[in-house]
Each structure stands twice: as C-alpha cells, then as structure tokens.
Short mmCIF file of C-alpha atoms in Angstrom, two decimals:
data_model
loop_
_atom_site.label_atom_id
_atom_site.label_comp_id
_atom_site.label_asym_id
_atom_site.label_seq_id
_atom_site.Cartn_x
_atom_site.Cartn_y
_atom_site.Cartn_z
CA MET A 21 9.24 -4.14 -14.43
CA CYS A 22 7.07 -1.01 -14.28
CA GLU A 23 8.05 2.49 -13.23
CA LEU A 24 7.64 3.12 -9.52
CA THR A 25 5.37 6.13 -9.09
CA PRO A 26 3.17 7.24 -6.19
CA GLU A 27 0.08 6.50 -8.30
CA HIS A 28 1.29 2.95 -9.01
CA VAL A 29 2.01 2.33 -5.32
CA LEU A 30 -1.45 3.60 -4.33
CA GLY A 31 -3.01 1.34 -6.96
CA GLU A 32 -1.14 -1.69 -5.63
CA LEU A 33 -2.13 -0.87 -2.04
CA ALA A 34 -5.77 -0.54 -3.08
CA ALA A 35 -5.61 -3.86 -4.94
CA ILE A 36 -4.25 -5.57 -1.81
CA ALA A 37 -6.65 -3.81 0.56
CA PHE A 38 -9.76 -4.80 -1.38
CA ALA A 39 -8.74 -8.29 -2.57
CA GLU A 40 -10.50 -11.38 -1.31
CA PRO A 41 -8.35 -13.09 1.37
CA GLY A 42 -6.75 -16.24 -0.02
CA ALA A 43 -8.08 -15.67 -3.55
CA GLY A 44 -5.98 -15.67 -6.70
CA ASN A 45 -2.44 -16.76 -7.45
CA GLY A 46 -0.77 -14.55 -4.84
CA ALA A 47 -3.04 -15.35 -1.92
CA VAL A 48 -3.57 -12.16 0.10
CA LYS A 49 -3.36 -12.55 3.86
CA VAL A 50 -5.67 -10.66 6.19
CA ALA A 51 -2.66 -9.01 7.85
CA ASP A 52 -1.52 -7.71 4.43
CA LYS A 53 -4.99 -6.28 3.80
CA LEU A 54 -5.01 -4.50 7.16
CA ARG A 55 -1.55 -3.03 6.61
CA ALA A 56 -2.51 -1.82 3.12
CA LEU A 57 -5.67 -0.22 4.51
CA GLU A 58 -3.61 1.49 7.22
CA MET A 59 -1.17 2.86 4.65
CA LEU A 60 -4.03 4.12 2.44
CA TYR A 61 -5.65 5.75 5.47
CA ARG A 62 -2.43 7.53 6.39
CA HIS A 63 -2.04 8.74 2.83
CA LEU A 64 -5.60 10.06 2.71
CA GLN A 65 -5.19 11.79 6.08
CA GLY A 66 -2.09 13.58 4.81
CA ASP A 67 0.37 11.95 7.20
CA GLY A 68 2.92 11.80 4.39
CA GLU A 69 3.22 15.58 4.20
CA GLY A 70 6.17 16.59 6.30
CA GLY A 71 5.88 13.54 8.54
CA GLU A 72 7.00 9.94 8.31
CA GLY A 73 4.54 8.82 5.67
CA VAL A 74 5.13 5.72 3.58
CA VAL A 75 8.78 5.15 2.73
CA ILE A 76 9.67 3.06 -0.31
CA ILE A 77 13.13 1.47 -0.22
CA ASP A 78 14.63 0.28 -3.48
CA GLU A 79 16.72 -2.78 -2.67
CA ALA A 80 17.85 -3.31 -6.27
#
C-alpha cells in the first residue's frame, strides 16, 4: 500500500477522470469520471481552502 498524500490523491483522480470508460481491468464508469472531474475542478478553484473541500476518510 502506498502513502496517502494530496499529490497521490490528485494523481488518482486525474487517472480516473481521463481514463477511457470501460477500458482496462478496473473498468471506469462514466459517473466515476464525472465525479473525479468535479473533485479536480473544486481543487483547482480553491474550494478546499477553508471550505468543505475533498475529505478523505481512512476506514482502516
């Protein structure tokens, strides 16, 4: 398991957002792509600063 950093999360979101729907082993759904794009947009707009932002919950 890799270390959970903001850069890693952004990389994973970008990979989901720009993946081909249904391609690869873990077929990406269109809804997943849209949600990842929304989260990237919010990050780029600065919604995470002092607001809700993206919350990562560690369920381990």
